Coordinates of C-alpha atoms and ligand atoms in Angstrom, one line a residue:
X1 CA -31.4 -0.5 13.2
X2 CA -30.2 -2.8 15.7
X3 CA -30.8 -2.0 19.7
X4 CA -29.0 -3.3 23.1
X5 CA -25.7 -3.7 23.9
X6 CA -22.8 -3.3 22.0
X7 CA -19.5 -5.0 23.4
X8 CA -16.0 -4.8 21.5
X9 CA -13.6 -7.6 23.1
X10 CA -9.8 -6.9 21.7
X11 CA -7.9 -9.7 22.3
X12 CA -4.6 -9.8 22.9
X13 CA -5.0 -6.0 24.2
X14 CA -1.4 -5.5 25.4
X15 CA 0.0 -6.3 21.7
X16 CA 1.3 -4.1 19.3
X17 CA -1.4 -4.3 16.9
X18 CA -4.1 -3.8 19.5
X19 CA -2.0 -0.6 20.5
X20 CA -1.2 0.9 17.3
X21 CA -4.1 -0.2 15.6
X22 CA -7.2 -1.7 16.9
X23 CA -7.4 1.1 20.0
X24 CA -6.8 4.2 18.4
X25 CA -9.3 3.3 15.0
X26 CA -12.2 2.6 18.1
X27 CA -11.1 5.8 19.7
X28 CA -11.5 7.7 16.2
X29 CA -14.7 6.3 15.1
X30 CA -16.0 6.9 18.8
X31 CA -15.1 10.8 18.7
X32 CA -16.7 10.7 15.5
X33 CA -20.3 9.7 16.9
X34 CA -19.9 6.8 14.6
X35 CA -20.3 4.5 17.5
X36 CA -23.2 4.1 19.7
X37 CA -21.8 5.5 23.1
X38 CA -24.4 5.1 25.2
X39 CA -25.0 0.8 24.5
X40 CA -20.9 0.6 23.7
X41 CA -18.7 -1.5 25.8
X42 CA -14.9 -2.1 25.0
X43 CA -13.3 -5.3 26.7
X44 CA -9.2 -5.6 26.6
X45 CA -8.1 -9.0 26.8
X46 CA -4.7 -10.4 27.4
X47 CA -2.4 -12.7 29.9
X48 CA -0.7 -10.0 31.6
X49 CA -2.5 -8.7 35.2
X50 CA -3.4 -4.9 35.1
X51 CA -6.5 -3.3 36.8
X52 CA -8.8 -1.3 34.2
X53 CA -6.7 1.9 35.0
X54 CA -3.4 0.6 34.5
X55 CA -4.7 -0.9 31.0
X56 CA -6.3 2.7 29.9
X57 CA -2.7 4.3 31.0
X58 CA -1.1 2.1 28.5
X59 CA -3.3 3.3 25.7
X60 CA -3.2 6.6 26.2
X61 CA 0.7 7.4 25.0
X62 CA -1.1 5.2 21.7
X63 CA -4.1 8.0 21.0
X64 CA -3.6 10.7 18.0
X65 CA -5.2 13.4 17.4
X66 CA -8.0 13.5 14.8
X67 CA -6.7 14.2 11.2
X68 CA -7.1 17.6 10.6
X69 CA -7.1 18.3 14.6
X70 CA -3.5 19.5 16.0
X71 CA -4.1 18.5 19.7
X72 CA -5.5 15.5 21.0
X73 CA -8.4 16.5 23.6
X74 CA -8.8 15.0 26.8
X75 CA -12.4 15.4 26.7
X76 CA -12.7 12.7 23.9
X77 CA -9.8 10.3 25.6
X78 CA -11.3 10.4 28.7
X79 CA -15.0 9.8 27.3
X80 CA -13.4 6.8 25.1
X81 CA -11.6 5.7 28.6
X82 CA -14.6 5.6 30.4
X83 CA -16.0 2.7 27.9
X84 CA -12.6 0.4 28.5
X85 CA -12.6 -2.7 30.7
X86 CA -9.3 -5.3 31.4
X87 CA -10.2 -8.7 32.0
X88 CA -7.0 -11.4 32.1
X89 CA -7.0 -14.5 30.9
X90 CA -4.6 -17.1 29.1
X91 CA -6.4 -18.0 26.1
X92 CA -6.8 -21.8 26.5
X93 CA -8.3 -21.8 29.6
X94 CA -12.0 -21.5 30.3
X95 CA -11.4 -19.6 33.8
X96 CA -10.7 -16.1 31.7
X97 CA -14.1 -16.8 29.4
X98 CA -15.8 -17.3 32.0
X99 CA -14.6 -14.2 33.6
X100 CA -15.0 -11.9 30.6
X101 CA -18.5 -13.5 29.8
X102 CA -20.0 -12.7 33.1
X103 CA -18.1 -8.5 32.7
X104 CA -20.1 -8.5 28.8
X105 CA -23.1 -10.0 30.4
X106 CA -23.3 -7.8 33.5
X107 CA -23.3 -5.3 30.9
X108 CA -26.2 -6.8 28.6
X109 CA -28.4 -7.5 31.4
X110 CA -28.6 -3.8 32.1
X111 CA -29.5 -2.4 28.5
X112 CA -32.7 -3.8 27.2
X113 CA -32.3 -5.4 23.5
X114 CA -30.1 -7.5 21.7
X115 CA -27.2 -8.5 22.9
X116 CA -24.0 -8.2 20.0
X117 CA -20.6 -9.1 20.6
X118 CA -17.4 -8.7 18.3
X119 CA -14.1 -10.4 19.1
X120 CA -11.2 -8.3 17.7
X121 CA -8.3 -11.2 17.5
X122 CA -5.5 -9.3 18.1
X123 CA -3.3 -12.5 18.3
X124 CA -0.9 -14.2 16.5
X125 CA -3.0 -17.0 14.3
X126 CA -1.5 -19.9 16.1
X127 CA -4.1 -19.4 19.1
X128 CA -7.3 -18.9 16.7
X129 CA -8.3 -22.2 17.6
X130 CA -7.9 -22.3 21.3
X131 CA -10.0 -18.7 21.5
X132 CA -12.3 -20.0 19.0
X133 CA -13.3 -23.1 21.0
X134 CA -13.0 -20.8 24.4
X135 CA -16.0 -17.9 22.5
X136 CA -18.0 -20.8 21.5
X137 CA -17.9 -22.6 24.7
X138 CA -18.4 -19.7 27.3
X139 CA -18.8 -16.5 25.4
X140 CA -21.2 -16.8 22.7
X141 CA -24.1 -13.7 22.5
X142 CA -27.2 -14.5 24.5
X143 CA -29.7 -16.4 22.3
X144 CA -32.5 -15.5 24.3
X145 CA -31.7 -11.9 23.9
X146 CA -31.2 -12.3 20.0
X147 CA -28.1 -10.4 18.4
X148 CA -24.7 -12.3 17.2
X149 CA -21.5 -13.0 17.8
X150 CA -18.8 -11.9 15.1
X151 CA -15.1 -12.2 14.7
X152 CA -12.5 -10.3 13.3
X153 CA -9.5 -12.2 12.7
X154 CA -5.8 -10.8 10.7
X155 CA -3.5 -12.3 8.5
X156 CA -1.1 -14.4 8.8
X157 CA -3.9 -16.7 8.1
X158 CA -1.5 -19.6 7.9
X159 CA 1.3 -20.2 6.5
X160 CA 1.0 -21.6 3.2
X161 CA -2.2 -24.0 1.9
X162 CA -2.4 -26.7 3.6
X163 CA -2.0 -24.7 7.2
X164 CA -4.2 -22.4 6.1
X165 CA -7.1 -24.8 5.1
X166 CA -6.6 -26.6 8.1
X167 CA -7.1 -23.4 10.6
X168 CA -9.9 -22.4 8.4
X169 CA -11.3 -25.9 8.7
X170 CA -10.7 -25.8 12.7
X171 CA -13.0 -22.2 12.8
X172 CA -15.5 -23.3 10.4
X173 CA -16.4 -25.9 12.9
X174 CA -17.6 -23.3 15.2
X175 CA -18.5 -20.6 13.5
X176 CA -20.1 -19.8 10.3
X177 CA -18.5 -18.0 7.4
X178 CA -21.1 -14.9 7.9
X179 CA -19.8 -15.0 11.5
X180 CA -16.5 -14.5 9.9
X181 CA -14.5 -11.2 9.5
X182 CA -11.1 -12.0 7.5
X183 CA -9.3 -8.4 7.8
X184 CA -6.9 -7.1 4.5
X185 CA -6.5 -3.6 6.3
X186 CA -5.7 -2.6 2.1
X187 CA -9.2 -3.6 1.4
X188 CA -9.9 -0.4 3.8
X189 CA -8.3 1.9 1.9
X190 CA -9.3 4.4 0.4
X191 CA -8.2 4.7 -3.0
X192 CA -8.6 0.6 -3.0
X193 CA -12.2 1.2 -2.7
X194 CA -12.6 3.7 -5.2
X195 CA -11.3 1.3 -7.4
X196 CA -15.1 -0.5 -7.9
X197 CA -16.3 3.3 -8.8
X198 CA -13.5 4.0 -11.5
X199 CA -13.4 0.8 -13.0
X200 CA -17.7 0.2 -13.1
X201 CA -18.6 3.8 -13.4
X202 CA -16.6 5.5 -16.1
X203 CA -17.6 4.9 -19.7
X204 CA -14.1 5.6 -21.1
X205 CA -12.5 2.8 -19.2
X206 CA -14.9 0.3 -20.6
X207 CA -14.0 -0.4 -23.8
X208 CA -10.0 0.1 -22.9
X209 CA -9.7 -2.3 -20.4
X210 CA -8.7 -5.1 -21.5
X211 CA -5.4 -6.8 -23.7
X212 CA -6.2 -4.6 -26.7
X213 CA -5.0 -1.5 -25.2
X214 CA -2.9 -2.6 -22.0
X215 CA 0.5 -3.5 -21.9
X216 CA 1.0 -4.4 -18.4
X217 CA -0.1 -3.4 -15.1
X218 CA 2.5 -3.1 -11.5
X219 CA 1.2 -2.8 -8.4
X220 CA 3.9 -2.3 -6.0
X221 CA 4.6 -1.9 -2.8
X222 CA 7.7 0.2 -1.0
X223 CA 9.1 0.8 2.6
X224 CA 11.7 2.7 2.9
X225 CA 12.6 1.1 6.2
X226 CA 13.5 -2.6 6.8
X227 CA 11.9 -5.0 9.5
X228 CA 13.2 -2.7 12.4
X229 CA 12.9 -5.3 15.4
X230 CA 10.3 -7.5 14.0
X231 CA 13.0 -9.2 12.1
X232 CA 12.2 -12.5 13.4
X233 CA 9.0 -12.4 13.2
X234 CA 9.3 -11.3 9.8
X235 CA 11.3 -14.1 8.6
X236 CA 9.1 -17.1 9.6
X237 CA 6.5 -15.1 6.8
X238 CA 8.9 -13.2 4.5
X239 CA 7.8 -10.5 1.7
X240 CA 5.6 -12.5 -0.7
X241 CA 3.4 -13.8 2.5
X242 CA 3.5 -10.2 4.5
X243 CA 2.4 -8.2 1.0
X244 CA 2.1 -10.2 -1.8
X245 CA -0.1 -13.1 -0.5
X246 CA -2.9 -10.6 0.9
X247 CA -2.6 -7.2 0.2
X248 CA -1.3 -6.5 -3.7
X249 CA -3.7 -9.9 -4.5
X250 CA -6.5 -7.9 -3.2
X251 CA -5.7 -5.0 -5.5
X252 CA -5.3 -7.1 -8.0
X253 CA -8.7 -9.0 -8.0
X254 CA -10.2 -5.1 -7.9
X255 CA -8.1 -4.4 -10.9
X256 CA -8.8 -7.6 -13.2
X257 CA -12.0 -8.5 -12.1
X258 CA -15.2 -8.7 -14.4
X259 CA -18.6 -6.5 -13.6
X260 CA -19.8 -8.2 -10.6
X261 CA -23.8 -8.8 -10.8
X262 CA -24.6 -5.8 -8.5
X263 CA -23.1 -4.3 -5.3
X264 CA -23.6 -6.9 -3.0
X265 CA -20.5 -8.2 -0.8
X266 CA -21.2 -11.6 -2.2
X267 CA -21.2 -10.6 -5.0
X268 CA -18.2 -8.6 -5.4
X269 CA -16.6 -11.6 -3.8
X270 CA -17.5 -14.0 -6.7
X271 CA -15.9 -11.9 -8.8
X272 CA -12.6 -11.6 -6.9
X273 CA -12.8 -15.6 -6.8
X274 CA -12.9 -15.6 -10.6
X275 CA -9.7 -14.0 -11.6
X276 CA -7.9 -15.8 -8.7
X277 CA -9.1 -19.1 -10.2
X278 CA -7.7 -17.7 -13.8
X279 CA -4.7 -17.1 -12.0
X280 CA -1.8 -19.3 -13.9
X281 CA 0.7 -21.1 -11.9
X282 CA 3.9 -19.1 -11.4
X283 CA 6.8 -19.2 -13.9
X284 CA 10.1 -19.3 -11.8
X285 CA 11.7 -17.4 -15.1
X286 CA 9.1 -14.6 -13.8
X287 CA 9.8 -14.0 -10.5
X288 CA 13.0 -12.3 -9.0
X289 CA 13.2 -12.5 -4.9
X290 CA 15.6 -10.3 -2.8
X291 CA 16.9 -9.5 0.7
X292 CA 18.4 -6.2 1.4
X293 CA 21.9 -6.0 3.1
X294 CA 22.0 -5.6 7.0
X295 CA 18.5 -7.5 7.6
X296 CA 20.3 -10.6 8.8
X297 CA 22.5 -8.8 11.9
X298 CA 19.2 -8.6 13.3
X299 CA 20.1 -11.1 16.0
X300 CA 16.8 -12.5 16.0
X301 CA 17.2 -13.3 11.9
X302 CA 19.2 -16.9 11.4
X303 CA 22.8 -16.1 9.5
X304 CA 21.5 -18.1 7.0
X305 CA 18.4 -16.6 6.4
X306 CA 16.9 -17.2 2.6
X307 CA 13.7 -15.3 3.7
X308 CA 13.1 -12.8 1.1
X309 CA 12.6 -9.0 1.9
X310 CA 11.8 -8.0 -1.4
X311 CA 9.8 -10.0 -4.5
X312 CA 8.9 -8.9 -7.7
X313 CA 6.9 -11.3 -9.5
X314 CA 4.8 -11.7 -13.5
X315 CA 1.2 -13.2 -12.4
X316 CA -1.0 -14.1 -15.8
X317 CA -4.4 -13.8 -15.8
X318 CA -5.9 -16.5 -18.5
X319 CA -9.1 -15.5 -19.5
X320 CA -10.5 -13.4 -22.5
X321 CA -9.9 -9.9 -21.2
X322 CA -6.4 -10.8 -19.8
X323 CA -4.6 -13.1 -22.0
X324 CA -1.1 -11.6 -22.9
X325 CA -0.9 -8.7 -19.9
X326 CA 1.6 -9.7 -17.2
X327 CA 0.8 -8.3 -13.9
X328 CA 3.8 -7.4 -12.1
X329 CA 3.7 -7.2 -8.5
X330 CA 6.2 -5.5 -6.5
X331 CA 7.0 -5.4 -2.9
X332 CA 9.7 -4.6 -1.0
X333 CA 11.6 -3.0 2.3
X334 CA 13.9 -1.3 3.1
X335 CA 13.9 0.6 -0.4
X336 CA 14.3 4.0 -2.3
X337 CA 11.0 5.2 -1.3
X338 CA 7.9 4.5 0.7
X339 CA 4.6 4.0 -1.2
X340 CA 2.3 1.8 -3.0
X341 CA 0.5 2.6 -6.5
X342 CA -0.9 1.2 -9.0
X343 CA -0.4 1.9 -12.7
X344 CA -1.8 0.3 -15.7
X345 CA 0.4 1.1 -18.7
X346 CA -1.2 1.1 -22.3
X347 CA 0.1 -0.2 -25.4
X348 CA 2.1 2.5 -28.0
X349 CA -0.4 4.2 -30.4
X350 CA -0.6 2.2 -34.0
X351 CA 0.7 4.2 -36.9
X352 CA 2.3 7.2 -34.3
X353 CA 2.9 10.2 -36.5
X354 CA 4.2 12.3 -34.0
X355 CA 7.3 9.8 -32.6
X356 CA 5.2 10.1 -29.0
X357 CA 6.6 6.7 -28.5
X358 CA 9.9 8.7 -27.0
X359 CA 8.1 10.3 -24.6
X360 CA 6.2 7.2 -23.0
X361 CA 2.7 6.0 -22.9
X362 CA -0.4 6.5 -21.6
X363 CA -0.4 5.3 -17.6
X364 CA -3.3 5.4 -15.4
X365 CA -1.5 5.8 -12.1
X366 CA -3.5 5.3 -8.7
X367 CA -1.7 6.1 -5.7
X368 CA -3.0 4.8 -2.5
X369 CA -0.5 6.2 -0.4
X370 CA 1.0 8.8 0.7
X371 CA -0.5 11.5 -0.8
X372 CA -3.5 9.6 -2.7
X373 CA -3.8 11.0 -6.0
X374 CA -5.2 9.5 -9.3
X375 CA -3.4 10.2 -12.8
X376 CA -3.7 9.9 -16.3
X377 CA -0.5 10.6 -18.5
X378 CA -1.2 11.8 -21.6
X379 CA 0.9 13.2 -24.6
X380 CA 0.3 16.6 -25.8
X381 CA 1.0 19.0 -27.9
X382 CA 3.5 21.8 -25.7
X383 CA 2.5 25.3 -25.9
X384 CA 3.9 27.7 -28.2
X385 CA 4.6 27.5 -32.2
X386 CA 6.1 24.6 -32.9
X387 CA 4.4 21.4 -32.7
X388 CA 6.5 19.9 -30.6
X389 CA 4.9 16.9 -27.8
X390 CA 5.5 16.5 -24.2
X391 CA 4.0 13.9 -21.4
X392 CA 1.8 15.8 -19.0
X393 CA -1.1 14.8 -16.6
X394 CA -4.7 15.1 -15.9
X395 CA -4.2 14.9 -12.0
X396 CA -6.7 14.5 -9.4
X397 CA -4.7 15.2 -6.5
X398 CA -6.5 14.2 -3.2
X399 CA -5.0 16.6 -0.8
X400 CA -6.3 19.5 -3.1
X401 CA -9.4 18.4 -4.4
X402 CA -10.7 17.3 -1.1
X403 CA -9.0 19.8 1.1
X404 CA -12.0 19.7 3.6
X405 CA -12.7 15.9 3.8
X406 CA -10.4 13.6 5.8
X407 CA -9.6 10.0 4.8
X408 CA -10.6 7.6 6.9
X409 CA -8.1 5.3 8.2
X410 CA -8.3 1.7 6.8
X411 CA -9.1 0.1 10.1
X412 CA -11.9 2.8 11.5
X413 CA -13.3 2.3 8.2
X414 CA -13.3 -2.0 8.2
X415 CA -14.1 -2.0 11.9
X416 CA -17.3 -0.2 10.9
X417 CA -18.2 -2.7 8.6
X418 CA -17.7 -5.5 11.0
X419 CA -20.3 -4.2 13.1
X420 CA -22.6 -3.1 10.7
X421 CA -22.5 -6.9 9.2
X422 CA -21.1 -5.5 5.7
X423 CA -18.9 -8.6 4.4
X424 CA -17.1 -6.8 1.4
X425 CA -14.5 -5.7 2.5
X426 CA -13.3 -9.0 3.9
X427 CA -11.6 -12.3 2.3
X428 CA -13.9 -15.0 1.9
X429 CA -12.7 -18.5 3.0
X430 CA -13.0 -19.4 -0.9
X431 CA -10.6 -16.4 -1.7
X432 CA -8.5 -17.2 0.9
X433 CA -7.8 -20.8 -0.2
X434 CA -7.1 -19.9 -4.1
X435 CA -4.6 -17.0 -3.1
X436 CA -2.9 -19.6 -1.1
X437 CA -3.2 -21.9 -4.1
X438 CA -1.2 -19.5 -6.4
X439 CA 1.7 -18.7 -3.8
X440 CA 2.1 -21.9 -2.2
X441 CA 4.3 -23.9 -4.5
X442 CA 6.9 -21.3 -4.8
X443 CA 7.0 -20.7 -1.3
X444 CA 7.6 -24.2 -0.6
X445 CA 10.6 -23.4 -3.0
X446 CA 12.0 -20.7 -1.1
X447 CA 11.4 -22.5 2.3
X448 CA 13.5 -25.6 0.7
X449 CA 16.4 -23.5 -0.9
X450 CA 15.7 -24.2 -4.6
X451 CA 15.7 -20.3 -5.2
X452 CA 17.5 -18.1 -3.4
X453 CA 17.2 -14.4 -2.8
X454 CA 19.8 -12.3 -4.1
X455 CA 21.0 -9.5 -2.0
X456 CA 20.2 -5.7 -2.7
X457 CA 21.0 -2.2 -0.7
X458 CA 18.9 -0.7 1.7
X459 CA 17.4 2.2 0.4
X460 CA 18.3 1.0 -3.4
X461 CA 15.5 0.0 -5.6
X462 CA 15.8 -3.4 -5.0
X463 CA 17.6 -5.8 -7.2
X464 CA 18.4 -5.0 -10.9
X465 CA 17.3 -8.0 -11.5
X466 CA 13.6 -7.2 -10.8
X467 CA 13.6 -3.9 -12.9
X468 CA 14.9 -5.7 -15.9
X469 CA 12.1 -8.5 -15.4
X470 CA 9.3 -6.1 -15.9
X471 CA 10.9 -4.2 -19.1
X472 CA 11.1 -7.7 -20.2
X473 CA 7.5 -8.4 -19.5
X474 CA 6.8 -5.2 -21.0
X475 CA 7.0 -2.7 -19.3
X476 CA 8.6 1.0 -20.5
X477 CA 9.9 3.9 -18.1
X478 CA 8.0 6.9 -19.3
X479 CA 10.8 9.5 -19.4
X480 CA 10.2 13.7 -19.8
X481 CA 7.9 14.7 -16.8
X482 CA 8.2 13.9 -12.9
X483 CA 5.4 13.5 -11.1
X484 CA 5.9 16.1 -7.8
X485 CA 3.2 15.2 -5.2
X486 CA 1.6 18.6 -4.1
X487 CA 3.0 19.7 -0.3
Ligands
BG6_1 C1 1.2 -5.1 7.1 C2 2.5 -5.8 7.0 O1 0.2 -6.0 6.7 O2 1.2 -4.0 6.2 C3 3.7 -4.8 7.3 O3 2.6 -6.9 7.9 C4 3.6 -3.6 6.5 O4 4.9 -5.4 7.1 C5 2.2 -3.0 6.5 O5 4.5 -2.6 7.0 C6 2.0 -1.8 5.6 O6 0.8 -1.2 5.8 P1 0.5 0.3 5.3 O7 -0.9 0.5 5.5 O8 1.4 1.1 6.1 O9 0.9 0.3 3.8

């Protein structure tokens, strides 16, 4: 294992995502030992002035309590507060580096062994560069103390593919692609992950998975609340960039992909790369974009907003296993409901004695959120005399077969890997580039007004249009049972 000093910068520490997310998943996987407390050192890093107290203070209102724990104990906040620094800084200047380097080295110089330092970019992407140059210039890990430099950067990872080569291109100068930590905080979760395990460890999905027996597979995507002040953020980036682009890719590549060779990250990341490349170019007939009513009186949204808040959209894998199965991906906000799942529908049963047809077919449902459960639907025969068939469910229900064990959040569980040097979990450069590839054209339509998002109600589910697009790919409401998620 690796000795010395272990120092966390979060840039851009005053920022939402620093608050909501970056702090409290440190604070978590500190309480849980999973850190090493006694070489750990936590640097915030922003523009605004604020002594180490005043910068603590501000976290503290962003702490929960563990899962499973009702009350947040000061013991553990005020052990995690101890570890926190402020240093201030504009993040194209070298006098702030310079700063913070001499704070992380102070630090190093007193701990004996290597010296390892991960930059957290809680930033928006159009100051990767600048910080980039600024860590390689001033900040970089001792060499003569051995260790490494990493960094963690978040999407938006550009804007379409040509901005997004270009910033990848401007960080590649400096640092190399093992240096590299692209965060998909779905790649964290849980349910995502067990998607290796289900697919590579099951016999009985082997021989099914594939054109032969699948009609079509969703994965989708709902909020149940629109963009709620981050409107015009929101709209520079729209749906298919905030969701699509990153997060339901992801899930696909874990869905379609072949075997990789064996567990290793590089592995598993050839084998993403793969399906993305046998990605087909999107049909316009197979895509149906949408903005819910109300998101442009966000003052901050232009009145003539095209920026879509919902996209449903037929992606085609062309390769042996997927040839024929449309993969609809759904996202949207502001909608009926709030959750994401997967489900792989299979094709009717040939020669169907029993009319099961009118019940629906056999799904294999995974729900990553909220209340993770996996499901099989199956038709069987209903108890009692007559032979009469119903859909029911073999259902492995998170919350009650693993009352005991608590789900890691996505982010304690990536930030983990970023120290521990573990690569899967994060988008290759490679990866990055094809899913721009895909997306890019028919952004650049959307941008320039050629398609144009057609207007739906908050709290609907989402344009008609998009439901009758994926009965028209193939996909068929199962009707007779409702799926109630345990309390
Ligand atoms: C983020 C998007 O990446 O994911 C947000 O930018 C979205 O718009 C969020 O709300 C959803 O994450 P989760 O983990 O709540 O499903």
């Amino acid at each position: 294992p690796e000795t010395g000093c272990l120092s966390i910068i979060v840039l851009g520490a005053s920022g939402d995502l620093a608050k909501k997310k970056t702090f409290p998943a440190l604070f978590h996987l500190h309480r849980q030992g999973f850190l090493e407390s006694d070489v750990l050192h936590i640097f915030g890093y922003a523009r605004s002035k604020m002594s180490d107290n005043e910068m603590r203070d501000r976290l503290r209102g962003y702490l929960t309590p563990c899962q499973g724990c009702e009350v947040l104990r000061e013991e553990d906040v005020s052990k995690f507060m101890e570890l926190i620094k402020y240093v201030s800084g504009s993040y194209d200047a070298e006098e702030g580096f310079l700063l913070l380097d001499k704070e992380i080295s102070a630090v190093e110089d007193s701990t004996e062994g290597s010296s390892r330092r991960l930059f957290y970019f809680a930033l928006p992407p159009s100051v990767y560069p600048p910080v980039c140059k600024m860590i390689k210039s001033f900040c970089m890990s001792k060499s003569d103390k051995g260790g490494w430099t990493r960094i963690v950067v978040e999407k938006p990872f550009g804007r379409d593919l040509d901005s997004a080569e270009a910033l990848s291109t401007q960080i590649g100068e400096l640092f190399d692609e093992s240096q590299i930590y692209r965060i998909d905080h779905y790649l964290g979760k849980e349910l995502v992950q067990n998607l290796l395990v289900l697919r590579f460890a099951n016999r009985l999905f082997l021989p099914l998975w594939n054109h032969e027996n699948i009609s079509n597979v969703q994965i989708v995507f709902k909020e149940d609340f629109g963009t709620e002040g981050r409107g015009g953020y929101f709209n520079q980036y729209g749906i298919i960039r905030d969701i699509l682009q990153n997060h339901l890719l992801q899930v696909l590549c874990l869905v379609a992909m072949e075997k990789p060779v064996s567990l290793k990250p590089e592995h598993i990341r050839d084998a993403k790369v793969k399906v993305l490349q046998s990605i087909l170019p999107i049909n316009d007939e197979e895509v149906v974009i949408g903005q819910y009513e109300g998101y442009k009186d966000d003052p901050t949204v232009p009145k003539d907003s095209n920026t879509p808040t919902f996209a449903t959209m037929v992606l085609r894998i062309h390769n042996e296993r997927w040839e024929g199965v449309p993969f609809i991906l759904k996202a949207g906000k502001s909608l009926n409901s709030k959750k994401a799942e997967i489900r792989v529908q299979f094709k009717d049963v040939p020669g169907d004695i029993f009319k099961s047809k009118k019940l629906g077919r056999n799904e294999f449902v995974i729900r990553l959120q909220p209340s993770e459960a996996i499901y099989l639907k199956l038709t069987v025969k209903e108890p009692g005399l007559e032979m009469k068939t119903a859909l029911s469910e073999l259902d492995l229900s998170y919350r009650q077969r693993y009352q005991d064990v608590v789900i890691p959040e996505a982010y304690e569980r990536l930030i983990l890997d970023t120290i521990r040097g573990d690569q899967q979990h994060f988008v290759r450069r490679d990866e990055l580039k094809v899913a721009w590839e895909i997306f890019t054209p028919y952004l650049h339509k959307i941008d320039k007004n050629e398609v144009h998002s057609v207007p739906y109600k908050p709290g609907s589910r989402g344009p008609v249009e998009a439901d009758k697009l994926a009965e028209k790919v193939g996909y068929v409401q199962t009707h007779g049972y409702v799926w109630i998620p345990p309390t």
